[in-house]
Amino acid sequence: MAGTYEATSGGYGGDVTVTVTVTDDRIVSIEADAADETPGIGDEAITTLIDRVIQGQTLNVDVVSGATGSSSGFLAALALALEAAGADVDALKEKEAETVEEVETIQSQTTDVIVIGGGGSGLAAAVSAHQNGAKVILVEKMPRLGGNTILSGAAYNAADPGRQESIEMTDLERETVETIIAEEQADELVQSWQATLAEEWEAYKASGATYLFDSPSLHKLQTYNGGDKTADPVLVDQLGDQAYEGIEWMESLGMEFNDYMFTVLGGLWTRAHQPSEPLGTGYINAFSNYFDENADDMQYFLNTKATDLIVEDGKVVGVIVESNGEKVELRASAVVIATGGFAANEEMREEFNENWPSLADIKTTNHTGATGDGIELGQQVNASLVGMSDIQLLPMGDPETGSLSGNIEQGVQDRIFVNSDGLRFVNEGERRDVMTKALFEQEDALMWTIVDQHSYPTGDTRNNFNETIDELVAAGRAYEADTLEELAELIGVDPANLVATVDEFNQAVDGTIEDPFGRTLFDNKIDIAPFYAAARKPTVHHTMGGLQINAAAQVLNEDGEVIEGLFAAGEVTGGIHGTNRLGGNALADIVVYGRIAGANAATSLTAE
């Protein structure tokens, strides 16, 4: 029946109210009140779903990856409203989407720099190119900017003595530095990092300082060693040297970071910076604001997929994009590929996977657009691919969705992992691949993260994904108890085992015993109620392989030669992380190499 109808259902952060206007046979408009959904994530997901439903005249739409709760709540409320209107909701859930003719299509045009991909690295490249004198067009195949960056926990690794001075260094961390200095290295550049680190370390000890030591040299060595020494040392060198400059650059664009620093999962050191805004919204907002302020010279187009590179006389001179079903030619003096990885492309994961059991049934933390498009574009011009089998899994996926939301850890030091027997099974400060492989060996590949009041002083304390612990407990995604025995009963593990496990961990924190798993990262005991637990499973997170680049972020061909006019940045590239990426290095990679790619793409204009 034609008219306007309203209904409400539970979303991720609270109730989602949907108002839908229909004719006798069409959905005309949809409005949603979702004030409690995460800014930049849940609200953007709902906007995306509104577009899909109206354009396709169907409820047969997929939830938006990374915003499952918001998506499900919206779709449930919409179904109730349509049911009140007398619509056949079951039929709408089965109906194939209608093909809708769009009115506006991008016109063929020429600019200085074209950036393919509107996630963090693409936006960084676009802003950097403009700051270096270029006019920019950015194309993004998805209906919103942000990519994986906006869904991320947003931790950014950089040595930062100013912020790290408030952190007390432990004896075990001192031993870690000395072990890294003594480790045998074959590469001359890596050896130079060790020599520099040795000098820095001696100066630090001579000063009598007790705060946490860190430096770009230590960051480089942990990155290189953490990827099994397979990364390109030249790229790692640049990442370590420019990581903190990237923090300063983001701050110059209006982004704010908290003074508090932490150790992110698999980060190996307390050098992760935490943005003041939730998740990755701070990065995307800063870049988007810059676009808005420079709209005369910068444009971006959504729902626009790059399908082919245009090559003339061996040089990339533009891109063919598909806009509303039409092929459009965009030309430029340089092109930057920044399309992200392929963690959401199951077929591609299986093609290149050599190190894991089948990944066919493993969910991913990534957004749905992370399908390897940029790698396929690079292959059109004979680009060299490196490290394609290096696919990173995390042990921290939501059991239902694979996303990182619901993760109750606040940092590595104050939490443990236990299996279905209530027993620890791995060093929780280890590399991500080591932890995930150990988790696969546990029953149902499932574990429980255990924390206490040190992580959540109050019920409204938020995790790194902008969720309060009270919200997670109310939603059944986390469990709370006043004793470890009660917590064990709630999660179905042996109470005696859990109590003994926590007691042993606390003794290791005290230094009374050596940790049985070799863990070196500690802060507080787990000894103050309330105690919390949340279930986690393996999830596909990052693809370290991709297009081979040099220090100028130029893409190389299979003969090791520069492909003129083509640059790349972010997860679409390979060679920076090796076999395993340290937690917190992705955002540093995005910013550092996005800046480099954009600047050099712009500089190439004056070199012609």
Coordinates of C-alpha atoms in Angstrom, one line a residue:
M1 CA 0.0 0.0 0.0
A2 CA 1.5 3.4 -1.0
G3 CA 2.6 5.6 1.9
T4 CA 5.3 6.0 4.5
Y5 CA 6.1 3.4 7.1
E6 CA 8.5 3.2 10.1
A7 CA 10.0 0.4 12.0
T8 CA 12.9 -0.2 14.5
S9 CA 15.3 -3.0 15.1
G10 CA 18.5 -3.4 17.1
G11 CA 21.7 -2.4 15.3
Y12 CA 25.3 -2.6 16.4
G13 CA 25.4 0.4 18.8
G14 CA 21.7 0.8 19.5
D15 CA 18.4 0.9 17.8
V16 CA 18.1 1.7 14.1
T17 CA 14.9 3.3 13.0
V18 CA 14.0 3.1 9.3
T19 CA 11.4 5.2 7.5
V20 CA 10.5 4.0 4.0
T21 CA 8.2 5.6 1.4
V22 CA 6.6 3.3 -1.2
T23 CA 4.2 3.4 -4.1
D24 CA 2.1 0.4 -5.0
D25 CA 5.1 -1.2 -6.7
R26 CA 8.3 0.8 -5.9
I27 CA 10.5 1.7 -3.0
V28 CA 10.8 5.4 -3.4
S29 CA 12.9 6.6 -0.5
I30 CA 14.5 5.3 2.7
E31 CA 15.7 7.3 5.7
A32 CA 17.5 5.8 8.7
D33 CA 18.0 7.1 12.2
A34 CA 21.1 5.4 13.4
A35 CA 22.7 7.9 15.8
D36 CA 24.4 5.2 17.9
E37 CA 26.2 3.4 15.0
T38 CA 29.9 4.0 14.7
P39 CA 30.7 7.2 12.8
G40 CA 32.3 6.5 9.4
I41 CA 31.6 2.8 9.7
G42 CA 28.0 1.8 10.7
D43 CA 26.4 5.0 9.3
E44 CA 28.4 4.7 6.0
A45 CA 27.3 1.0 5.7
I46 CA 23.7 2.0 6.1
T47 CA 24.1 4.7 3.4
T48 CA 25.6 2.1 1.1
L49 CA 22.7 -0.3 1.7
I50 CA 20.1 2.4 1.1
D51 CA 21.6 3.0 -2.3
R52 CA 21.7 -0.7 -3.1
V53 CA 18.1 -1.3 -2.0
I54 CA 16.6 1.6 -3.9
Q55 CA 18.6 1.1 -7.1
G56 CA 18.0 -2.6 -7.1
Q57 CA 14.4 -2.6 -5.7
T58 CA 15.4 -5.6 -3.6
L59 CA 16.3 -6.8 -0.2
N60 CA 18.6 -9.3 -1.7
V61 CA 21.7 -7.3 -0.7
D62 CA 24.8 -8.4 1.2
V63 CA 25.7 -6.8 4.5
V64 CA 28.7 -4.5 4.4
S65 CA 31.9 -6.1 5.6
G66 CA 33.2 -4.7 8.8
A67 CA 29.7 -3.3 9.8
T68 CA 27.7 -6.5 10.1
G69 CA 25.7 -5.4 13.1
S70 CA 24.7 -2.1 11.7
S71 CA 23.9 -3.6 8.3
S72 CA 21.8 -6.4 9.9
G73 CA 19.9 -4.0 12.1
F74 CA 19.1 -1.7 9.2
L75 CA 17.9 -4.5 7.0
A76 CA 15.8 -6.0 9.8
A77 CA 14.1 -2.6 10.4
L78 CA 13.5 -2.1 6.7
A79 CA 12.0 -5.5 6.3
L80 CA 9.6 -4.8 9.2
A81 CA 8.6 -1.4 7.7
L82 CA 8.0 -3.0 4.2
E83 CA 6.0 -5.8 5.8
A84 CA 3.8 -3.1 7.4
A85 CA 3.3 -1.6 4.0
G86 CA 2.0 -4.9 2.8
A87 CA 5.0 -5.8 0.7
D88 CA 6.0 -9.4 0.1
V89 CA 9.2 -9.3 2.1
D90 CA 10.2 -12.9 1.3
A91 CA 9.9 -12.2 -2.4
L92 CA 12.0 -9.1 -2.1
K93 CA 14.7 -11.1 -0.3
E94 CA 14.9 -13.4 -3.2
K95 CA 14.6 -10.8 -6.0
E96 CA 17.6 -10.2 -8.2
A97 CA 18.6 -6.5 -8.3
E98 CA 17.2 -4.4 -11.1
T99 CA 19.6 -2.8 -13.5
V100 CA 19.3 1.0 -13.0
E101 CA 20.4 3.5 -15.6
E102 CA 22.4 6.3 -14.0
V103 CA 21.9 9.8 -15.2
E104 CA 25.4 11.2 -14.8
T105 CA 28.5 9.7 -16.3
I106 CA 32.1 10.9 -15.9
Q107 CA 33.4 12.7 -18.9
S108 CA 36.7 11.9 -20.5
Q109 CA 39.3 14.4 -19.3
T110 CA 43.0 15.0 -18.6
T111 CA 44.7 15.8 -15.4
D112 CA 48.2 15.7 -14.0
V113 CA 48.0 12.6 -11.7
I114 CA 45.4 9.9 -11.5
V115 CA 45.1 7.8 -8.3
I116 CA 43.3 4.5 -8.4
G117 CA 41.8 3.6 -5.0
G118 CA 40.2 5.7 -2.3
G119 CA 41.5 4.0 0.8
G120 CA 44.3 5.4 3.0
S121 CA 47.2 5.0 0.6
G122 CA 45.3 6.4 -2.3
L123 CA 44.1 9.4 -0.4
A124 CA 47.6 10.0 1.0
A125 CA 49.0 9.8 -2.6
A126 CA 46.4 12.2 -3.9
V127 CA 47.0 14.8 -1.1
S128 CA 50.8 14.4 -1.5
A129 CA 50.6 14.9 -5.3
H130 CA 48.6 18.0 -4.9
Q131 CA 50.9 19.4 -2.2
N132 CA 53.7 18.9 -4.8
G133 CA 51.9 20.9 -7.5
A134 CA 49.7 18.4 -9.3
K135 CA 46.0 18.4 -10.2
V136 CA 44.5 15.1 -9.2
I137 CA 41.7 12.8 -10.1
L138 CA 41.0 9.9 -7.8
V139 CA 38.7 7.0 -8.8
E140 CA 37.2 4.5 -6.3
K141 CA 35.1 1.5 -7.3
M142 CA 33.2 1.4 -4.0
P143 CA 30.4 3.7 -3.0
R144 CA 32.5 5.4 -0.3
L145 CA 36.0 6.4 0.5
G146 CA 38.0 4.7 3.2
G147 CA 38.9 1.1 2.1
N148 CA 40.3 -1.0 4.8
T149 CA 41.8 2.0 6.6
I150 CA 38.5 3.3 7.9
L151 CA 37.7 -0.2 9.3
S152 CA 41.0 -0.7 10.9
G153 CA 42.1 -0.4 14.6
A154 CA 44.3 2.4 13.2
A155 CA 47.4 1.7 15.2
Y156 CA 50.4 3.5 13.6
N157 CA 54.0 2.3 14.4
A158 CA 56.7 4.9 14.7
A159 CA 59.6 5.4 17.2
D160 CA 58.5 8.5 19.2
P161 CA 60.8 9.2 22.2
G162 CA 58.6 12.1 23.2
R163 CA 55.6 9.9 23.9
Q164 CA 57.6 6.8 24.9
E165 CA 59.3 8.6 27.8
S166 CA 56.3 7.9 30.0
I167 CA 56.8 4.1 29.5
E168 CA 59.1 2.2 31.9
M169 CA 61.5 -0.2 30.2
T170 CA 61.7 -3.8 31.5
D171 CA 64.7 -6.1 31.8
L172 CA 63.2 -8.4 29.3
E173 CA 62.9 -5.6 26.8
R174 CA 66.5 -4.7 27.4
E175 CA 67.5 -8.3 26.6
T176 CA 65.4 -8.1 23.4
V177 CA 67.4 -5.1 22.2
E178 CA 70.7 -6.8 22.9
T179 CA 69.6 -10.0 21.1
I180 CA 68.7 -8.0 18.0
I181 CA 72.1 -6.2 18.1
A182 CA 73.9 -9.5 18.3
E183 CA 71.9 -11.4 15.6
E184 CA 73.8 -12.3 12.5
Q185 CA 72.8 -10.4 9.4
A186 CA 74.0 -10.9 5.8
D187 CA 72.8 -7.8 4.1
E188 CA 75.1 -4.7 4.4
L189 CA 72.3 -2.2 4.8
V190 CA 70.8 -4.3 7.6
Q191 CA 74.2 -4.5 9.2
S192 CA 74.4 -0.7 9.1
W193 CA 71.1 -0.6 11.1
Q194 CA 72.7 -2.9 13.7
A195 CA 75.8 -0.7 14.0
T196 CA 73.6 2.4 14.4
L197 CA 71.4 0.7 17.0
A198 CA 74.5 -0.5 18.9
E199 CA 75.7 3.1 19.2
E200 CA 72.2 4.4 20.2
W201 CA 71.9 1.6 22.8
E202 CA 75.2 2.4 24.4
A203 CA 74.3 6.1 24.6
Y204 CA 70.9 5.2 26.1
K205 CA 72.5 3.0 28.8
A206 CA 75.2 5.6 29.5
S207 CA 72.5 8.2 30.1
G208 CA 71.0 6.2 32.9
A209 CA 67.5 6.5 31.4
T210 CA 64.8 4.0 32.4
Y211 CA 62.1 4.9 29.9
L212 CA 61.3 2.7 26.9
F213 CA 64.1 2.8 24.4
D214 CA 63.2 3.0 20.7
S215 CA 64.6 4.3 17.4
P216 CA 64.1 4.0 13.7
S217 CA 67.0 1.5 13.6
L218 CA 65.2 -0.8 16.1
H219 CA 61.9 -0.5 14.2
K220 CA 63.7 -1.4 10.9
L221 CA 65.4 -4.5 12.4
Q222 CA 62.2 -5.8 14.1
T223 CA 60.3 -5.2 10.8
Y224 CA 63.0 -7.0 8.7
N225 CA 63.5 -9.9 11.2
G226 CA 59.7 -10.2 11.7
G227 CA 59.3 -10.8 8.0
D228 CA 61.9 -13.6 8.0
K229 CA 64.5 -11.3 6.4
T230 CA 62.8 -11.5 3.0
A231 CA 61.7 -7.9 2.7
D232 CA 63.6 -5.4 0.5
P233 CA 66.0 -3.7 2.9
V234 CA 65.8 -0.4 0.9
L235 CA 62.1 -0.2 1.4
V236 CA 62.3 -1.2 5.1
D237 CA 65.0 1.5 5.6
Q238 CA 62.7 4.1 4.1
L239 CA 59.7 3.0 6.2
G240 CA 61.6 3.2 9.4
D241 CA 63.2 6.6 8.6
Q242 CA 60.0 8.3 7.5
A243 CA 57.4 6.7 9.9
Y244 CA 57.5 9.5 12.4
E245 CA 57.5 12.1 9.7
G246 CA 54.3 10.5 8.6
I247 CA 52.8 11.1 12.0
E248 CA 53.8 14.8 11.8
W249 CA 52.3 15.0 8.3
M250 CA 49.0 13.7 9.4
E251 CA 49.0 16.1 12.3
S252 CA 49.6 18.9 9.9
L253 CA 46.4 17.9 8.1
G254 CA 44.5 18.2 11.3
M255 CA 44.6 14.7 12.6
E256 CA 45.2 14.1 16.3
F257 CA 46.9 11.2 18.1
N258 CA 46.6 10.4 21.8
D259 CA 49.8 10.7 23.9
Y260 CA 49.1 7.1 25.1
M261 CA 51.1 4.5 23.1
F262 CA 50.6 0.7 23.2
T263 CA 51.7 -2.6 21.7
V264 CA 49.4 -3.7 19.0
L265 CA 48.8 -7.4 18.3
G266 CA 52.0 -8.8 16.7
G267 CA 53.7 -5.4 16.9
L268 CA 56.5 -6.7 19.1
W269 CA 57.2 -3.2 20.7
T270 CA 55.3 -0.4 22.4
R271 CA 55.4 2.1 19.5
A272 CA 51.8 2.1 18.2
H273 CA 50.2 5.5 18.1
Q274 CA 46.4 5.6 18.7
P275 CA 44.3 8.2 16.8
S276 CA 41.9 10.4 18.9
E277 CA 39.1 9.6 16.5
P278 CA 37.7 6.0 16.5
L279 CA 39.0 3.3 14.1
G280 CA 40.5 4.8 10.9
T281 CA 38.1 7.7 10.6
G282 CA 40.7 10.2 11.6
Y283 CA 42.9 9.4 8.6
I284 CA 40.0 9.4 6.2
N285 CA 38.5 12.6 7.6
A286 CA 41.8 14.4 7.4
F287 CA 42.3 13.5 3.8
S288 CA 38.7 14.1 2.8
N289 CA 38.8 17.6 4.4
Y290 CA 41.9 18.4 2.3
F291 CA 40.0 17.3 -0.8
D292 CA 37.2 19.6 0.1
E293 CA 39.5 22.5 0.7
N294 CA 41.2 22.1 -2.7
A295 CA 38.2 21.1 -4.8
D296 CA 39.4 23.3 -7.7
D297 CA 42.4 21.0 -8.3
M298 CA 41.2 17.7 -6.8
Q299 CA 38.3 15.5 -7.8
Y300 CA 37.2 12.0 -6.7
F301 CA 34.7 9.7 -8.3
L302 CA 32.9 6.9 -6.5
N303 CA 31.4 3.7 -8.0
T304 CA 34.1 4.1 -10.7
K305 CA 36.2 1.1 -11.5
A306 CA 39.6 1.3 -13.3
T307 CA 39.6 -1.5 -15.9
D308 CA 42.6 -0.8 -18.1
L309 CA 45.8 1.2 -18.1
I310 CA 46.5 3.3 -21.2
V311 CA 50.0 2.9 -22.5
E312 CA 51.7 4.9 -25.2
D313 CA 55.3 4.5 -26.2
G314 CA 56.0 2.3 -23.2
K315 CA 54.6 4.9 -20.7
V316 CA 51.4 4.7 -18.7
V317 CA 49.5 7.8 -19.7
G318 CA 46.0 7.2 -18.3
V319 CA 43.3 4.8 -17.2
I320 CA 40.1 3.5 -18.7
V321 CA 37.3 3.5 -16.1
E322 CA 33.8 2.1 -16.1
S323 CA 31.3 4.6 -14.9
N324 CA 27.6 3.7 -14.9
G325 CA 28.1 1.0 -17.5
E326 CA 30.1 3.2 -19.9
K327 CA 33.9 3.1 -20.6
V328 CA 35.5 6.5 -20.0
E329 CA 39.1 7.5 -20.8
L330 CA 41.0 9.5 -18.2
R331 CA 44.5 10.7 -19.1
A332 CA 47.4 12.0 -17.0
S333 CA 51.1 12.3 -16.8
A334 CA 51.3 9.7 -14.0
V335 CA 49.1 7.0 -12.5
V336 CA 49.3 5.8 -8.9
I337 CA 47.8 2.3 -8.1
A338 CA 46.6 2.2 -4.5
T339 CA 43.8 -0.4 -4.6
G340 CA 44.7 -2.5 -1.6
G341 CA 45.3 -6.2 -1.3
F342 CA 43.3 -9.3 -2.2
A343 CA 42.2 -10.7 1.2
A344 CA 38.5 -10.5 0.1
N345 CA 39.2 -12.4 -3.1
E346 CA 38.8 -16.0 -2.2
E347 CA 39.8 -17.4 -5.6
M348 CA 43.0 -15.3 -5.6
R349 CA 43.8 -16.3 -2.0
E350 CA 43.6 -19.9 -3.0
E351 CA 45.7 -19.4 -6.1
F352 CA 48.6 -17.9 -4.3
N353 CA 48.3 -19.6 -0.9
E354 CA 51.3 -21.8 -0.1
N355 CA 51.6 -21.5 3.7
W356 CA 48.2 -22.2 5.2
P357 CA 45.6 -24.9 5.0
S358 CA 42.8 -24.0 2.6
L359 CA 41.5 -20.5 3.1
A360 CA 38.2 -21.2 1.4
D361 CA 36.2 -21.2 4.6
I362 CA 38.2 -18.5 6.5
K363 CA 36.5 -15.2 6.8
T364 CA 38.3 -11.9 6.4
T365 CA 38.7 -8.6 8.3
N366 CA 38.8 -6.8 4.9
H367 CA 36.1 -4.7 3.2
T368 CA 34.4 -6.3 0.2
G369 CA 36.4 -4.2 -2.3
A370 CA 39.8 -5.8 -1.4
T371 CA 39.9 -8.1 -4.4
G372 CA 43.3 -7.5 -6.0
D373 CA 42.2 -5.2 -8.9
G374 CA 45.4 -3.2 -8.8
I375 CA 47.5 -6.4 -9.2
E376 CA 45.6 -7.3 -12.2
L377 CA 46.1 -3.8 -13.6
G378 CA 49.8 -4.1 -13.1
Q379 CA 49.9 -7.4 -14.9
Q380 CA 48.6 -5.7 -18.0
V381 CA 51.9 -3.9 -18.3
N382 CA 54.1 -6.8 -17.2
A383 CA 54.6 -5.6 -13.6
S384 CA 56.7 -7.8 -11.4
L385 CA 54.9 -9.4 -8.5
V386 CA 56.7 -10.3 -5.2
G387 CA 55.7 -12.2 -2.2
M388 CA 52.3 -13.2 -3.4
S389 CA 52.1 -16.3 -1.2
D390 CA 52.7 -14.2 1.9
I391 CA 49.1 -14.0 3.3
Q392 CA 48.7 -12.9 6.8
L393 CA 46.1 -14.3 9.1
L394 CA 45.3 -13.0 12.6
P395 CA 44.1 -15.1 15.6
M396 CA 41.7 -12.2 16.4
G397 CA 38.7 -12.6 14.1
D398 CA 35.1 -12.4 15.3
P399 CA 33.8 -16.0 15.2
E400 CA 30.7 -15.0 13.2
T401 CA 32.0 -12.3 10.9
G402 CA 35.8 -12.5 10.8
S403 CA 36.0 -8.8 11.6
L404 CA 38.2 -7.3 14.3
S405 CA 35.3 -5.7 16.1
G406 CA 34.6 -7.2 19.5
N407 CA 38.3 -7.6 20.2
I408 CA 38.6 -6.8 23.9
E409 CA 42.3 -6.5 24.2
Q410 CA 43.6 -3.0 24.8
G411 CA 47.2 -3.9 24.2
V412 CA 49.5 -6.9 24.3
Q413 CA 50.8 -6.6 27.8
D414 CA 47.6 -7.1 29.8
R415 CA 45.9 -10.0 28.2
I416 CA 46.3 -13.8 27.7
F417 CA 44.8 -16.3 25.3
V418 CA 43.4 -19.6 26.5
N419 CA 42.0 -22.6 24.6
S420 CA 38.8 -24.6 25.2
D421 CA 40.5 -26.3 28.2
G422 CA 41.3 -22.9 29.8
L423 CA 45.0 -23.3 29.1
R424 CA 47.5 -20.9 27.4
F425 CA 49.0 -22.3 24.2
V426 CA 51.3 -19.6 22.8
N427 CA 53.4 -16.5 23.5
E428 CA 50.8 -13.8 23.2
G429 CA 53.5 -11.2 22.3
E430 CA 54.7 -13.2 19.3
R431 CA 54.4 -12.6 15.6
R432 CA 50.9 -12.8 14.1
D433 CA 51.7 -15.9 12.0
V434 CA 53.1 -17.8 15.0
M435 CA 50.1 -17.1 17.1
T436 CA 47.6 -18.0 14.3
K437 CA 49.4 -21.3 13.5
A438 CA 49.2 -22.2 17.2
L439 CA 45.5 -21.3 17.3
F440 CA 44.8 -23.7 14.3
E441 CA 46.1 -26.5 16.5
Q442 CA 43.5 -25.8 19.2
E443 CA 40.1 -27.4 19.3
D444 CA 37.8 -25.8 16.7
A445 CA 40.6 -23.2 16.1
L446 CA 38.9 -21.2 18.9
M447 CA 40.4 -19.2 21.8
W448 CA 39.3 -16.9 24.5
T449 CA 41.0 -13.5 25.2
I450 CA 41.1 -12.9 29.0
V451 CA 41.5 -9.5 30.6
D452 CA 40.5 -7.8 33.8
Q453 CA 39.7 -4.3 35.2
H454 CA 43.2 -3.0 34.2
S455 CA 41.9 -3.1 30.6
Y456 CA 38.4 -1.8 31.5
P457 CA 38.4 0.5 34.5
T458 CA 34.7 1.3 33.9
G459 CA 31.9 -0.3 31.9
D460 CA 31.9 2.5 29.4
T461 CA 35.7 2.1 28.6
R462 CA 36.0 1.6 24.8
N463 CA 38.2 -0.9 23.0
N464 CA 40.2 0.0 19.9
F465 CA 37.1 -0.4 17.7
N466 CA 35.0 2.2 19.6
E467 CA 32.9 -0.4 21.5
T468 CA 32.3 -0.2 25.2
I469 CA 32.8 -3.4 27.2
D470 CA 29.2 -3.0 28.6
E471 CA 27.9 -3.0 25.0
L472 CA 29.9 -6.1 24.1
V473 CA 28.7 -7.9 27.2
A474 CA 25.0 -6.9 26.6
A475 CA 25.3 -8.1 23.0
G476 CA 26.7 -11.5 24.1
R477 CA 30.0 -10.9 22.4
A478 CA 32.0 -10.7 25.7
Y479 CA 31.5 -12.2 29.1
E480 CA 31.9 -10.6 32.5
A481 CA 32.3 -12.2 36.0
D482 CA 33.5 -11.3 39.4
T483 CA 35.7 -14.3 39.8
L484 CA 37.8 -16.4 37.4
E485 CA 35.8 -19.5 38.4
E486 CA 32.5 -17.8 37.3
L487 CA 34.1 -16.6 34.1
A488 CA 35.2 -20.1 33.3
E489 CA 31.7 -21.4 33.8
L490 CA 30.3 -18.7 31.5
I491 CA 32.7 -19.6 28.6
G492 CA 32.7 -23.4 29.2
V493 CA 36.3 -24.0 30.2
D494 CA 37.6 -25.8 33.2
P495 CA 37.6 -23.4 36.2
A496 CA 40.6 -25.0 37.9
N497 CA 42.6 -24.8 34.7
L498 CA 41.8 -21.1 34.2
V499 CA 42.6 -20.2 37.7
A500 CA 46.0 -22.0 37.5
T501 CA 46.7 -20.5 34.1
V502 CA 46.1 -16.9 35.3
D503 CA 48.1 -17.6 38.5
E504 CA 51.1 -18.8 36.5
F505 CA 50.9 -15.8 34.2
N506 CA 50.8 -13.5 37.2
Q507 CA 54.0 -15.1 38.6
A508 CA 55.7 -14.4 35.2
V509 CA 54.6 -10.8 35.4
D510 CA 56.1 -10.6 38.9
G511 CA 59.3 -12.2 37.6
T512 CA 58.9 -15.0 40.1
I513 CA 59.1 -17.5 37.3
E514 CA 60.2 -17.4 33.7
D515 CA 57.2 -17.4 31.3
P516 CA 56.8 -21.0 30.0
F517 CA 56.1 -19.6 26.5
G518 CA 59.0 -17.2 26.4
R519 CA 56.8 -14.1 26.6
T520 CA 58.7 -10.8 27.2
L521 CA 55.9 -8.2 27.1
F522 CA 54.2 -7.7 30.4
D523 CA 52.6 -4.9 32.4
N524 CA 49.8 -5.7 34.9
K525 CA 48.7 -8.9 36.5
I526 CA 45.2 -10.3 35.7
D527 CA 44.0 -10.0 39.3
I528 CA 41.3 -7.3 39.7
A529 CA 37.6 -8.0 39.1
P530 CA 35.6 -7.8 37.0
F531 CA 37.2 -10.3 34.6
Y532 CA 36.3 -10.5 30.9
A533 CA 36.5 -13.0 28.1
A534 CA 35.7 -13.0 24.4
A535 CA 35.9 -15.7 21.7
R536 CA 38.2 -15.3 18.7
K537 CA 39.1 -17.3 15.6
P538 CA 41.6 -17.1 12.7
T539 CA 40.8 -14.5 10.0
V540 CA 42.5 -13.4 6.8
H541 CA 43.9 -9.9 7.4
H542 CA 46.6 -8.7 5.1
T543 CA 48.3 -9.8 1.8
M544 CA 52.0 -8.8 2.0
G545 CA 52.7 -9.6 -1.7
G546 CA 51.9 -7.4 -4.7
L547 CA 53.5 -5.0 -7.2
Q548 CA 57.2 -4.6 -6.9
I549 CA 58.3 -1.0 -6.4
N550 CA 61.5 0.8 -5.8
A551 CA 62.3 3.5 -3.2
A552 CA 60.5 6.1 -5.4
A553 CA 57.4 4.0 -5.4
Q554 CA 57.7 3.4 -9.1
V555 CA 56.4 0.0 -10.3
L556 CA 59.0 -2.3 -11.8
N557 CA 58.5 -4.8 -14.6
E558 CA 59.6 -8.4 -14.6
D559 CA 63.1 -7.3 -15.9
G560 CA 63.5 -5.0 -12.9
E561 CA 63.0 -1.9 -15.0
V562 CA 60.9 1.1 -14.1
I563 CA 57.5 1.2 -15.8
E564 CA 57.4 4.9 -16.8
G565 CA 54.4 6.8 -15.5
L566 CA 53.3 4.1 -13.0
F567 CA 53.5 4.3 -9.2
A568 CA 52.0 2.2 -6.4
A569 CA 51.5 2.4 -2.7
G570 CA 49.9 0.5 0.2
E571 CA 48.8 -3.1 0.4
V572 CA 48.8 -3.5 -3.4
T573 CA 52.6 -3.5 -3.3
G574 CA 55.0 -6.2 -2.1
G575 CA 58.5 -6.3 -0.7
I576 CA 58.0 -4.0 2.4
H577 CA 56.9 -6.5 5.0
G578 CA 58.3 -9.9 3.9
T579 CA 56.6 -13.0 5.0
N580 CA 54.9 -11.4 8.0
R581 CA 53.7 -7.9 8.7
L582 CA 54.2 -6.4 12.1
G583 CA 51.0 -5.1 13.7
G584 CA 50.9 -1.3 13.4
N585 CA 53.1 -1.2 10.3
A586 CA 50.3 -1.1 7.7
L587 CA 49.2 2.5 8.6
A588 CA 52.9 3.6 8.6
D589 CA 53.2 1.9 5.1
I590 CA 50.1 3.6 3.8
V591 CA 51.2 7.1 4.9
V592 CA 54.9 6.8 4.1
Y593 CA 54.6 5.2 0.7
G594 CA 51.4 7.1 -0.2
R595 CA 53.3 10.4 0.4
I596 CA 56.3 9.1 -1.6
A597 CA 54.2 7.9 -4.6
G598 CA 52.1 11.1 -4.7
A599 CA 55.2 13.3 -4.5
N600 CA 57.1 11.5 -7.1
A601 CA 54.1 11.2 -9.5
A602 CA 53.8 15.0 -9.2
T603 CA 57.6 15.6 -9.6
S604 CA 57.6 13.5 -12.8
L605 CA 55.6 16.3 -14.4
T606 CA 58.5 18.7 -14.3
A607 CA 60.9 16.0 -15.4
E608 CA 59.3 15.6 -18.8

